[in-house]
Tab-separated table of C-alpha atoms in Angstrom:
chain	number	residue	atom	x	y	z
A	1	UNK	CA	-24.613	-2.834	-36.961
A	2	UNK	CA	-25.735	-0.024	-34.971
A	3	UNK	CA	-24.361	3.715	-35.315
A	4	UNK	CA	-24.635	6.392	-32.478
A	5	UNK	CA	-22.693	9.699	-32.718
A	6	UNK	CA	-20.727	9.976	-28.413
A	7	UNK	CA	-20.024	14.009	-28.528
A	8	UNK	CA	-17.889	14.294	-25.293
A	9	UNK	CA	-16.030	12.185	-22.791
A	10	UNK	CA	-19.171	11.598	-20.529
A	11	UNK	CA	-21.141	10.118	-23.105
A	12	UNK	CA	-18.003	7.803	-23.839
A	13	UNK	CA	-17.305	6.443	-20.664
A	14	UNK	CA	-21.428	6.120	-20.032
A	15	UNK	CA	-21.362	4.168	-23.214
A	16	UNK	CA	-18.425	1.915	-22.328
A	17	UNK	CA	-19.706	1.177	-18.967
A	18	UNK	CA	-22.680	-0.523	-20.541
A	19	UNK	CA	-20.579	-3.070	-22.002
A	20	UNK	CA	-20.317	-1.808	-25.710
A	21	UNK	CA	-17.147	-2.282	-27.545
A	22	UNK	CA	-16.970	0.728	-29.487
A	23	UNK	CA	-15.405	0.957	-32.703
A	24	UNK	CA	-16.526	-2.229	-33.671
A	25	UNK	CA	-14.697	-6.197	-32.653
A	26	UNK	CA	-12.473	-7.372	-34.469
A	27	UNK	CA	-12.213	-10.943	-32.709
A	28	UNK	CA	-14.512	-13.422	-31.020
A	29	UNK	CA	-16.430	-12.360	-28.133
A	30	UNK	CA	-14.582	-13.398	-24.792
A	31	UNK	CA	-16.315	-14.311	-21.476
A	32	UNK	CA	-16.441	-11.032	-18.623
A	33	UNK	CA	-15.389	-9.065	-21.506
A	34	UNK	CA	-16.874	-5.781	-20.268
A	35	UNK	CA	-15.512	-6.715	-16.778
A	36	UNK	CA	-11.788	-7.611	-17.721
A	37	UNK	CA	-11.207	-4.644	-20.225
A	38	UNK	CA	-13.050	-1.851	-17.945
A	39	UNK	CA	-10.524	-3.280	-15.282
A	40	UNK	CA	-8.200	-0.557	-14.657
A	41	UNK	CA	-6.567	-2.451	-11.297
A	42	UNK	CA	-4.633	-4.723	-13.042
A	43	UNK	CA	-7.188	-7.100	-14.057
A	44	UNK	CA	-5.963	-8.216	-17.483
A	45	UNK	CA	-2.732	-9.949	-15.554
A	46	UNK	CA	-5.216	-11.591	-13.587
A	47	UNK	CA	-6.972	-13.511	-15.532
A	48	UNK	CA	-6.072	-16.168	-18.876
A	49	UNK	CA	-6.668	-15.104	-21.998
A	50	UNK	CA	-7.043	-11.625	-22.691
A	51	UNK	CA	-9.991	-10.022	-23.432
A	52	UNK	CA	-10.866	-9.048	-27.081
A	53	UNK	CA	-10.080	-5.366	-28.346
A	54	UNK	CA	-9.608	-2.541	-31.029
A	55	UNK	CA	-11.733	-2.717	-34.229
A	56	UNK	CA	-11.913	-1.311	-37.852
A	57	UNK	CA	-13.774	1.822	-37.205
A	58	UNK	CA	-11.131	4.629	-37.748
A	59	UNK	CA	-12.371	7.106	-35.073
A	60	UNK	CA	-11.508	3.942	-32.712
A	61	UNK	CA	-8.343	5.178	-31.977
A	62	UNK	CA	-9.682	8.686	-31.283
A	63	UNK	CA	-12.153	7.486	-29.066
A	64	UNK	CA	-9.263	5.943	-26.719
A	65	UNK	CA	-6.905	8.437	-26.982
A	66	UNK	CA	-9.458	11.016	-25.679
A	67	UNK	CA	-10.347	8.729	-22.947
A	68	UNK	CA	-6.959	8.038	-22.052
A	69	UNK	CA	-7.135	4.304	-22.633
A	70	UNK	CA	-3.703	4.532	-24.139
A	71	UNK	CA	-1.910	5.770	-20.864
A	72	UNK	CA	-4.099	3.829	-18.548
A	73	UNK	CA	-2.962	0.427	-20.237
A	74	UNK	CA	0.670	1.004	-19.905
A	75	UNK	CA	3.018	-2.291	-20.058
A	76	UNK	CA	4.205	-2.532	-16.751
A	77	UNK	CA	7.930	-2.508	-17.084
A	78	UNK	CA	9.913	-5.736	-16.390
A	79	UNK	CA	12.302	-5.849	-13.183
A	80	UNK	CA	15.873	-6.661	-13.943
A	81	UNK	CA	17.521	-9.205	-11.527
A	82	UNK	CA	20.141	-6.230	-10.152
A	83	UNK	CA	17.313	-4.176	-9.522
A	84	UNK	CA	14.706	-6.128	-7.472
A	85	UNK	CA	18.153	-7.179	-5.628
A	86	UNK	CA	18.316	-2.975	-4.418
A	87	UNK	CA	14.391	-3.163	-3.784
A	88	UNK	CA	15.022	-6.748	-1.608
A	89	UNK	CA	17.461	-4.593	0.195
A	90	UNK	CA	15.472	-2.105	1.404
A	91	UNK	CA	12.822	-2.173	5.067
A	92	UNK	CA	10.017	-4.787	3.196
A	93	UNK	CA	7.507	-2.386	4.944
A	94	UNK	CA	8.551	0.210	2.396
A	95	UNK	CA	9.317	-2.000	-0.417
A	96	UNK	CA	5.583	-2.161	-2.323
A	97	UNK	CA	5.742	1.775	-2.158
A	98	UNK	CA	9.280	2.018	-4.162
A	99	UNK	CA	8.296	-0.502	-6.412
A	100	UNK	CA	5.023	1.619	-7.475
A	101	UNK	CA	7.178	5.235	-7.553
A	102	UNK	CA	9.802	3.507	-9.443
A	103	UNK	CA	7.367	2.022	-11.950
A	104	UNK	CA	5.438	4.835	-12.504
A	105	UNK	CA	8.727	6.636	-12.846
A	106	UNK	CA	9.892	4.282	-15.389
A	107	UNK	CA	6.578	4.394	-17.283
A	108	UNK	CA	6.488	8.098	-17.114
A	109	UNK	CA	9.969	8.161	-18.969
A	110	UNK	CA	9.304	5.308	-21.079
A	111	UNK	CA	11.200	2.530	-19.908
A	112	UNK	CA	10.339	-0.799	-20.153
A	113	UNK	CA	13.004	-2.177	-18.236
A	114	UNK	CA	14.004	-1.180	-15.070
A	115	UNK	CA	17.418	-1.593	-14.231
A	116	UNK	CA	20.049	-0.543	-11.355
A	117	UNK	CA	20.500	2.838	-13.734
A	118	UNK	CA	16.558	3.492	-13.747
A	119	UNK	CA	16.680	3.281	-10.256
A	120	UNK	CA	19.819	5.423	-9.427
A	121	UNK	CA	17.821	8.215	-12.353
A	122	UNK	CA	14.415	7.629	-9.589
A	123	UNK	CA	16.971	8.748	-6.659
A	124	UNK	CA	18.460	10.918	-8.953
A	125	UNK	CA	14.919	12.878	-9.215
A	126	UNK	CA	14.428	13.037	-5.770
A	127	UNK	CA	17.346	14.938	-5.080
A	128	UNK	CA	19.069	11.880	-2.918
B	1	UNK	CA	-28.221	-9.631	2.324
B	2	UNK	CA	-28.485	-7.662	5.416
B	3	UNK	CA	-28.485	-4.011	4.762
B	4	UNK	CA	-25.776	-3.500	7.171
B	5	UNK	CA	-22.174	-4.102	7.302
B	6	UNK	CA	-20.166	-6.762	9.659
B	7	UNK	CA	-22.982	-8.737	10.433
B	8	UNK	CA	-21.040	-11.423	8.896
B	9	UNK	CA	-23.016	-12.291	5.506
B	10	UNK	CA	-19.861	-13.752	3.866
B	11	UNK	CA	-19.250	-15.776	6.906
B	12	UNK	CA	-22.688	-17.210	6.768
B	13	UNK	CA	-22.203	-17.392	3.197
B	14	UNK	CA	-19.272	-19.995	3.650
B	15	UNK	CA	-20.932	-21.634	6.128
B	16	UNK	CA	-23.683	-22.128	3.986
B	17	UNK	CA	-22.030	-23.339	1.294
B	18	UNK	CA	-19.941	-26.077	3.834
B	19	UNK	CA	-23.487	-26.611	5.168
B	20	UNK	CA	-25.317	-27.586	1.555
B	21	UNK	CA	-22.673	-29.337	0.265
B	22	UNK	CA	-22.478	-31.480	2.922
B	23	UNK	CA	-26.654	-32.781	2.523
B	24	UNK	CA	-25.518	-33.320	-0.891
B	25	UNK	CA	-27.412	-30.071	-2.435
B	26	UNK	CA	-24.977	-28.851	-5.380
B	27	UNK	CA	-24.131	-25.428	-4.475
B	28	UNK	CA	-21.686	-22.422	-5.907
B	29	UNK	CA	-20.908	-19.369	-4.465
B	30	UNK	CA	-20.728	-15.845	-6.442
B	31	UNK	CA	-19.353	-12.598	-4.670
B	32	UNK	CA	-21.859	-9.919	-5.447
B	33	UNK	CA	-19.369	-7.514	-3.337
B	34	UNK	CA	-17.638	-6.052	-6.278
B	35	UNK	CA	-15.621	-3.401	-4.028
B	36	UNK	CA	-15.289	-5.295	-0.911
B	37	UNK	CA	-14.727	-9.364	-2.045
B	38	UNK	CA	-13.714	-11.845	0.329
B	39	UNK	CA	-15.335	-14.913	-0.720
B	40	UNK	CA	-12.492	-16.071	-2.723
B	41	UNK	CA	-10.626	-16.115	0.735
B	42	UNK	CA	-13.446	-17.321	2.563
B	43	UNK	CA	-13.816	-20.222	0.454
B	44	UNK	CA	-9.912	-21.266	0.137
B	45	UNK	CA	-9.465	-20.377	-3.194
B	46	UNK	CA	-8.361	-16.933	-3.153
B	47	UNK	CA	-4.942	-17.587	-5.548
B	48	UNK	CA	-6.969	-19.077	-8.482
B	49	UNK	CA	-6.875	-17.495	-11.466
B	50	UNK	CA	-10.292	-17.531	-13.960
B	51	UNK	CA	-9.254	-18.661	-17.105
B	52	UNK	CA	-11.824	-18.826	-19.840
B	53	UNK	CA	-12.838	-22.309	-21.751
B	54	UNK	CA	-15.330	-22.931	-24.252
B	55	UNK	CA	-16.603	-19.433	-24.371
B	56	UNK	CA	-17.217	-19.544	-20.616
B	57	UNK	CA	-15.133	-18.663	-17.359
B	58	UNK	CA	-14.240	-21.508	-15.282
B	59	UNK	CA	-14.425	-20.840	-11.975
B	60	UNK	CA	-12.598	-22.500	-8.889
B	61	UNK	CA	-13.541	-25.196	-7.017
B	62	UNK	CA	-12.459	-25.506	-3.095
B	63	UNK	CA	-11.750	-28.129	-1.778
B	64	UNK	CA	-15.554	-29.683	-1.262
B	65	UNK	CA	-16.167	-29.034	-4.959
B	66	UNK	CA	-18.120	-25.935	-4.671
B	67	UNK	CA	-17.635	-23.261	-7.690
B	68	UNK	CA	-16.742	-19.950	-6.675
B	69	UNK	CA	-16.632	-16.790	-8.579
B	70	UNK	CA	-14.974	-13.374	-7.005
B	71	UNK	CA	-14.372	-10.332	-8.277
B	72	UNK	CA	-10.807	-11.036	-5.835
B	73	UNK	CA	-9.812	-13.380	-8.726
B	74	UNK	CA	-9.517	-10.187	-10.854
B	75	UNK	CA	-7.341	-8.836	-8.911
B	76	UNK	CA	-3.774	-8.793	-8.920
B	77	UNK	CA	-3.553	-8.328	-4.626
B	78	UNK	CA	-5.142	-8.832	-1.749
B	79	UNK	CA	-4.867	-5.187	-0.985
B	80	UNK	CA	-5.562	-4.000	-4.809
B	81	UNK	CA	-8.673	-1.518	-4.813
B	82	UNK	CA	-11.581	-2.261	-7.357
B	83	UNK	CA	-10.514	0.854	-9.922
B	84	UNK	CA	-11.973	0.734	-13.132
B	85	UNK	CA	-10.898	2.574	-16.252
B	86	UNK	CA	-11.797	5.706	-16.877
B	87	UNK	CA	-10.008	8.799	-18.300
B	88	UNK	CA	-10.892	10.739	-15.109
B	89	UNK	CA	-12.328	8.921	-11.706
B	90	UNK	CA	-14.099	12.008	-11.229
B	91	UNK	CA	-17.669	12.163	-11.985
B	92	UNK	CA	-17.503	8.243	-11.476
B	93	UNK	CA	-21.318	8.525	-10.076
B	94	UNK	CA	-22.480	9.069	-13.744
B	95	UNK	CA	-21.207	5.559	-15.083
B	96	UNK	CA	-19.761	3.265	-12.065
B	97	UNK	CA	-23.110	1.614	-11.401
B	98	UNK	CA	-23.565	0.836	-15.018
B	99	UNK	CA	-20.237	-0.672	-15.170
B	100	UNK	CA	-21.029	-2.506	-11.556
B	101	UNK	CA	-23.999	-3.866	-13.438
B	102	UNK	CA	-22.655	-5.086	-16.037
B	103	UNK	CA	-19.674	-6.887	-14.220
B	104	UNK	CA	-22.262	-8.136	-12.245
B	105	UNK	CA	-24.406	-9.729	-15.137
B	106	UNK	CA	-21.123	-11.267	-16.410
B	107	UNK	CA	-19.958	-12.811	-13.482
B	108	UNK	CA	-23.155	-14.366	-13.167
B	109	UNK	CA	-24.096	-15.201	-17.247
B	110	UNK	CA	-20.006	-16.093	-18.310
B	111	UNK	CA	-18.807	-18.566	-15.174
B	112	UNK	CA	-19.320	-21.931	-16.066
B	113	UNK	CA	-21.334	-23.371	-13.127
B	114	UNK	CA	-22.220	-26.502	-13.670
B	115	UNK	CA	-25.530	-28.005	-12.574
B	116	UNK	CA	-26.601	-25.889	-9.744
B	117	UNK	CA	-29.174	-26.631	-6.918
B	118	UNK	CA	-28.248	-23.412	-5.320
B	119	UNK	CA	-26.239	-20.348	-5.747
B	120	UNK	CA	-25.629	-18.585	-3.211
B	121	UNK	CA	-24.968	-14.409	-3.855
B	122	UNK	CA	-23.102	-12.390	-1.320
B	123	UNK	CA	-24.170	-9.268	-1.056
B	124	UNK	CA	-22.326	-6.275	-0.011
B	125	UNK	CA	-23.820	-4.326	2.590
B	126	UNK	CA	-26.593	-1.671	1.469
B	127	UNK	CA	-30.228	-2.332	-0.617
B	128	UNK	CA	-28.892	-1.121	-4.293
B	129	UNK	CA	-27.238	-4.526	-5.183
B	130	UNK	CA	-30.251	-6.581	-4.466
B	131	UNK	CA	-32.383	-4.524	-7.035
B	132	UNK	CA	-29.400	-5.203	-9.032
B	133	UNK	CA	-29.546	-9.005	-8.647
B	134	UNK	CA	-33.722	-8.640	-8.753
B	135	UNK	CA	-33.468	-6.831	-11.761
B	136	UNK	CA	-31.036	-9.514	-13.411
B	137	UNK	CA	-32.725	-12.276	-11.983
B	138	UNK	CA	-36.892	-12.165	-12.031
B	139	UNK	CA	-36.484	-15.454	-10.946
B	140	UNK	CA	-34.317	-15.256	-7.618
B	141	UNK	CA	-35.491	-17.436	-4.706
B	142	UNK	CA	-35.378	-15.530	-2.280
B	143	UNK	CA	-33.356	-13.260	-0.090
B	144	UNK	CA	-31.753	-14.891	2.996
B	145	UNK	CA	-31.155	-12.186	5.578
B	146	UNK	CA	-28.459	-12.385	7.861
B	147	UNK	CA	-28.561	-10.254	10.866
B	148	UNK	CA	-27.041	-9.860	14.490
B	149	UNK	CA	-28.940	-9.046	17.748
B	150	UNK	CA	-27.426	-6.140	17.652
B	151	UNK	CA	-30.574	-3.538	17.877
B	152	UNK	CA	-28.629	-1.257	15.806
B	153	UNK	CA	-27.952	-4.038	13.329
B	154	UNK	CA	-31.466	-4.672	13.302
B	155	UNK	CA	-32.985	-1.105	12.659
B	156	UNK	CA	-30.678	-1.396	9.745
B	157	UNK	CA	-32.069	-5.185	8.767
B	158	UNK	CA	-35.306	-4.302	9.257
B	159	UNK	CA	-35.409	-1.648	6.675
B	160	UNK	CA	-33.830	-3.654	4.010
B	161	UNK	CA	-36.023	-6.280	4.799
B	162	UNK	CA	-39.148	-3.922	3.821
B	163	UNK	CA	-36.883	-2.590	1.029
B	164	UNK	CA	-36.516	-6.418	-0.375
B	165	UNK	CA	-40.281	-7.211	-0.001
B	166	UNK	CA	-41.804	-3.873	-0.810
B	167	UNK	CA	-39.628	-2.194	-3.502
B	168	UNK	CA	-37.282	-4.478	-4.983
B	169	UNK	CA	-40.076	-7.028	-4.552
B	170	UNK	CA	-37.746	-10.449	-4.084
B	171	UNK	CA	-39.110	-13.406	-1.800
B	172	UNK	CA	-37.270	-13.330	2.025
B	173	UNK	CA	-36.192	-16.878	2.210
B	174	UNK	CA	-35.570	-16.197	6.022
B	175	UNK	CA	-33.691	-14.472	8.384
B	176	UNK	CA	-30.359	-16.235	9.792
B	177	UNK	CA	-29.054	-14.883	13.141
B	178	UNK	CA	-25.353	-14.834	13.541
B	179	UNK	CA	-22.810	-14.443	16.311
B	180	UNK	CA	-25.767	-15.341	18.475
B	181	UNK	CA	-23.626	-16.674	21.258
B	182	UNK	CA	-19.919	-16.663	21.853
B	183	UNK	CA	-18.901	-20.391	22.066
B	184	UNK	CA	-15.538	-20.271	24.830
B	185	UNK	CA	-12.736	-21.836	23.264
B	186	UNK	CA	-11.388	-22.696	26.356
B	187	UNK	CA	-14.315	-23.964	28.682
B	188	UNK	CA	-17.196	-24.458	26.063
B	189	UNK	CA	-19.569	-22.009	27.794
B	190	UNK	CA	-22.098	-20.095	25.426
B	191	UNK	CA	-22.327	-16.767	26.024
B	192	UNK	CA	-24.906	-14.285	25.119
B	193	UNK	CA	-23.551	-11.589	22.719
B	194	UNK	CA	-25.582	-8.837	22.488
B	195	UNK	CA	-28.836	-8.306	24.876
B	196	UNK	CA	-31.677	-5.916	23.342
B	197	UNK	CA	-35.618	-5.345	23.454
B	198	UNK	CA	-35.827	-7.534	20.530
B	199	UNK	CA	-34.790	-11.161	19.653
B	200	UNK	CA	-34.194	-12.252	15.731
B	201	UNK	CA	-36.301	-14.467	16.070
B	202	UNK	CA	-39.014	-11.849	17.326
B	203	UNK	CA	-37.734	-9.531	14.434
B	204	UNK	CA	-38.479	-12.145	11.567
B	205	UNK	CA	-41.921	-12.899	13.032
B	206	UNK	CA	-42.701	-9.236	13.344
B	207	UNK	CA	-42.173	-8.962	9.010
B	208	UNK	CA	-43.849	-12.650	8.435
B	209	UNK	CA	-40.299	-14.000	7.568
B	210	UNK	CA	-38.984	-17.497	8.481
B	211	UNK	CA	-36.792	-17.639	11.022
B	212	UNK	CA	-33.694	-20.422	10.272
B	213	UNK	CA	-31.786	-20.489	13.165
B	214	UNK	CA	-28.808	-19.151	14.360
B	215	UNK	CA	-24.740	-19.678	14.279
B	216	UNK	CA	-22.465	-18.876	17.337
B	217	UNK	CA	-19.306	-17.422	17.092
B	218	UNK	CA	-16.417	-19.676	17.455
B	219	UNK	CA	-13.006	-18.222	17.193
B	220	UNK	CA	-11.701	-21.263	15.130
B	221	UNK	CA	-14.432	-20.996	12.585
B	222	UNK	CA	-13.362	-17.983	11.191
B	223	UNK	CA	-9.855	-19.127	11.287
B	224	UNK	CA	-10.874	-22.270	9.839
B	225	UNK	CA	-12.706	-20.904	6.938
B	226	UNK	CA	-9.851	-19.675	4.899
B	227	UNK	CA	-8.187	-23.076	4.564
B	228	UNK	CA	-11.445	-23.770	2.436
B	229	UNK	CA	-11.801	-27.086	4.297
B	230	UNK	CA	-15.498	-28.405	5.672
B	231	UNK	CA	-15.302	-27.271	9.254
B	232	UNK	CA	-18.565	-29.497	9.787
B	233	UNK	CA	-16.786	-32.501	8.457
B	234	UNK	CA	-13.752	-31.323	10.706
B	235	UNK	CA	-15.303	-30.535	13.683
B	236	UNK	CA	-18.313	-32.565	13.454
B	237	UNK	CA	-20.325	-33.093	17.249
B	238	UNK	CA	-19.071	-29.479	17.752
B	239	UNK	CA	-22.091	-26.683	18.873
B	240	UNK	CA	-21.431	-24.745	16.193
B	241	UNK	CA	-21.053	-27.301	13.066
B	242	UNK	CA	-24.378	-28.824	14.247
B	243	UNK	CA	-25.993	-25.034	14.452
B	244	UNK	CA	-24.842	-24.261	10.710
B	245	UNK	CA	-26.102	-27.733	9.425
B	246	UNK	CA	-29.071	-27.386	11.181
B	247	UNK	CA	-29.367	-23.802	9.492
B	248	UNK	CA	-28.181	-24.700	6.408
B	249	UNK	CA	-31.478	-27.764	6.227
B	250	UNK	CA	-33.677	-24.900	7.064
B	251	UNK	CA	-32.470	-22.728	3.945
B	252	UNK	CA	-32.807	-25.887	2.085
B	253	UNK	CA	-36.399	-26.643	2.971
B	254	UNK	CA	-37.285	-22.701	2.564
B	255	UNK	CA	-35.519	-22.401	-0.765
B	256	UNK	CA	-37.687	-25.631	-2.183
B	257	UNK	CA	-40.791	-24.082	-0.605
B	258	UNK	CA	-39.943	-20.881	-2.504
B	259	UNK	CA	-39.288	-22.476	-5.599
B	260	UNK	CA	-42.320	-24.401	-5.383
C-alpha cells in the first residue's frame, strides 16, 4: 500500500498516465489495463472483457469527477430501429457526421435511447 | 525503424513476417505505431478483436499463423484517432508519452505470444520510440533500418541510424532498401526509382551496418498484403517474392549473429 497526496489536475493525469489505478482495485488485475481504461476513443467496446475499475478509497470518486472521467465514459446511447431507418435515409457521405451530432446531442440531454422523437428534438435545435 | 516517414517500414514489416514464416522461423508482429497503426491491416487481421485469457491478451493470428498485436485492434474504426482520456487534451505534452509508454510496455508484456524466434516491432517514424523500445527492452536485437534511395530519405536515415548506435545505444541489425526498383506490372521491366549520389548499399557501409538487400515495388504486393495471405507462397518464382525471401534469410542470419 502506497499513499501519495495528487494536489491538482496535472499531477492526476501525470499519475494516471503511469499506469496507477488510483483509489485503490477492487478486482483482479486485467491484461493492457492502463491501455484499455486510458482509452478515451472507444477502446473499451473494442476489446473483451472490460478492464478493472473504481476502488474503496473515498476520495476515488473525487479524483474522477475532477478529471472528468465521469463525462468522458458516457454510455453511448442505443439506436432505435425507426431511427437508424431516418439516418439510412440520408446521403451515406453525411451519415457518420449525424450519427456523432445526434449522439452527442442525446448524451448531452441524457438520453439513452435515441428514437425518431430524439432526432426530430436534434432538428428541432438546429432551427430546421 | 527508419527515422523517416513513407519509406515503407510496415510494408517491409509484413513482408518480413511472410518472409520468416515461410523458413520456418516463428515470428509475431507488434505495432509500435501507437498513433498511426496499420499492421493489423497489413497483416489481414484488422477486424479481430483482443480478448483477454488466462491473465494475458490473445492476439490474432493471420492466416500463416503469425501473432499480431495493434493498437488498430483498440479501436472501434479504421478512421478512429488514438485519443486518450484526459479531462482536458490540452497540456497533453506533460503526460502523453508516459501514457504511450506504458501502452507500449503492455502491448508488449500482456499479449500472449507464444514461443517466439522473432518479433518484429514497427516503428513509427521518428527516434523517440526506439529509446522507448531500448529502454523496455536491454535486450533488443537489433534495429533493422529500412530506408529508400531517396537522398532525402537518407539524410533522415542516416541520422537515426547514429541516433540508434550512439544515443539510444541498440545493435543495427542492417539496413533494408525498399522500393528499390519499380517491377512493371505489365511488361516485367525493373525500373530504377530514385537516382542519387549515394546507393543504400553505399549508405550502410559508410556507418559499418549490414546491408540485407533490397525489395522492389510491385503494385500487387501492396494490394496483396491486406488479404493477410503469403504473397511468396502465392507468387512464388516472382522478382519480388524471391527479393523479400532472400532479405528476409539475411535478417535471419544477422539477427542469430546478433544474438550470439
Amino acid at each position: 500500500m502506497q499513499t501519495a497526496m495528487l494536489t491538482n489536475r496535472a499531477e492526476t493525469q501525470m499519475v494516471r498516465s503511469l499506469g496507477v489505478r488510483i483509489g485503490g482495485r477492487t478486482t483482479p488485475e486485467a491484461p493492457m489495463e492502463t491501455l484499455r481504461s486510458n482509452l478515451a476513443s472507444g477502446g473499451e467496446e473494442s476489446s473483451e472483457g472490460p478492464p478493472s475499475s473504481g476502488g474503496k478509497c473515498p476520495f476515488t470518486g473525487m479524483v474522477n469527477d475532477a478529471m472528468g472521467a465521469a463525462e468522458s465514459e458516457p454510455k453511448k446511447p442505443v439506436w432505435t430501429a425507426g431511427a437508424l431507418a431516418r439516418i439510412e435515409a440520408i446521403p451515406p457521405y453525411i451519415q457518420p457526421m449525424v450519427k456523432r451530432n445526434v449522439e452527442s446531442y442525446a448524451r448531452e440531454q441524457g438520453y439513452l435511447e435515441i428514437d425518431e422523437d430524439v432526432m426530430d428534438a436534434v432538428r428541432g435545435s438546429l432551427g430546421m | 525503424m527508419s527515422g523517416k516517414g513513407g519509406v515503407g517500414k510496415s510494408t517491409v514489416t509484413a513482408c518480413l513476417a511472410d518472409g520468416l514464416a515461410r523458413l520456418g522461423v516463428r515470428t509475431g508482429v507488434l505495432d509500435a505505431d501507437l498513433n498511426g497503426p496499420c499492421m493489423a491491416r497489413l497483416m489481414g487481421v484488422k477486424d479481430h478483436k483482443p480478448s483477454p485469457q488466462n491473465g494475458a491478451m490473445i492476439p490474432a493470428r493471420n492466416a500463416y499463423s503469425v501473432p499480431v498485436m495493434s493498437m488498430d485492434m483498440f479501436l472501434p474504426e479504421d478512421e478512429t484517432p488514438l485519443v486518450w482520456e484526459a479531462s482536458s487534451q490540452q497540456g497533453a505534452y506533460t503526460w502523453r508519452s508516459m501514457v504511450e509508454m506504458s501502452a507500449l510496455r503492455e502491448l508488449l508484456s500482456d499479449t500472449d505470444w507464444g514461443d517466439l524466434d522473432v518479433l518484429l516491432i514497427d516503428l513509427p517514424p521518428g527516434a523517440e520510440r526506439l529509446q522507448n523500445l531500448a529502454d523496455l527492452l536491454p535486450d533488443l536485437t537489433g534495429a533493422i533500418v529500412v530506408s529508400t534511395a531517396s537522398q532525402t530519405a537518407m539524410t533522415v536515415v542516416s541520422r537515426s541510424i547514429l541516433m540508434a548506435l550512439n544515443v539510444a545505444d541498440v545493435k543495427i541489425a542492417g539496413v533494408v532498401e525498399n522500393m528499390s526498383t519499380m517491377i512493371c506490372s505489365e511488361c516485367g521491366c525493373n525500373e530504377q526509382m530514385f537516382i542519387g549520389a549515394e546507393t543504400v548499399e553505399e549508405l550502410a557501409e559508410r556507418h559499418g551496418v549490414p546491408y540485407l538487400g533490397a525489395i522492389p515495388f510491385n503494385i500487387t504486393l501492396a494490394d496483396y498484403l491486406e488479404t493477410g495471405r503469403s504473397y511468396i507462397e502465392e507468387h512464388a518464382g516472382h522478382p519480388a517474392a524471391h527479393a523479400i525471401l532472400n532479405v528476409a534469410q539475411r535478417v535471419h542470419f544477422s539477427l542469430k549473429s546478433q544474438s550470439k
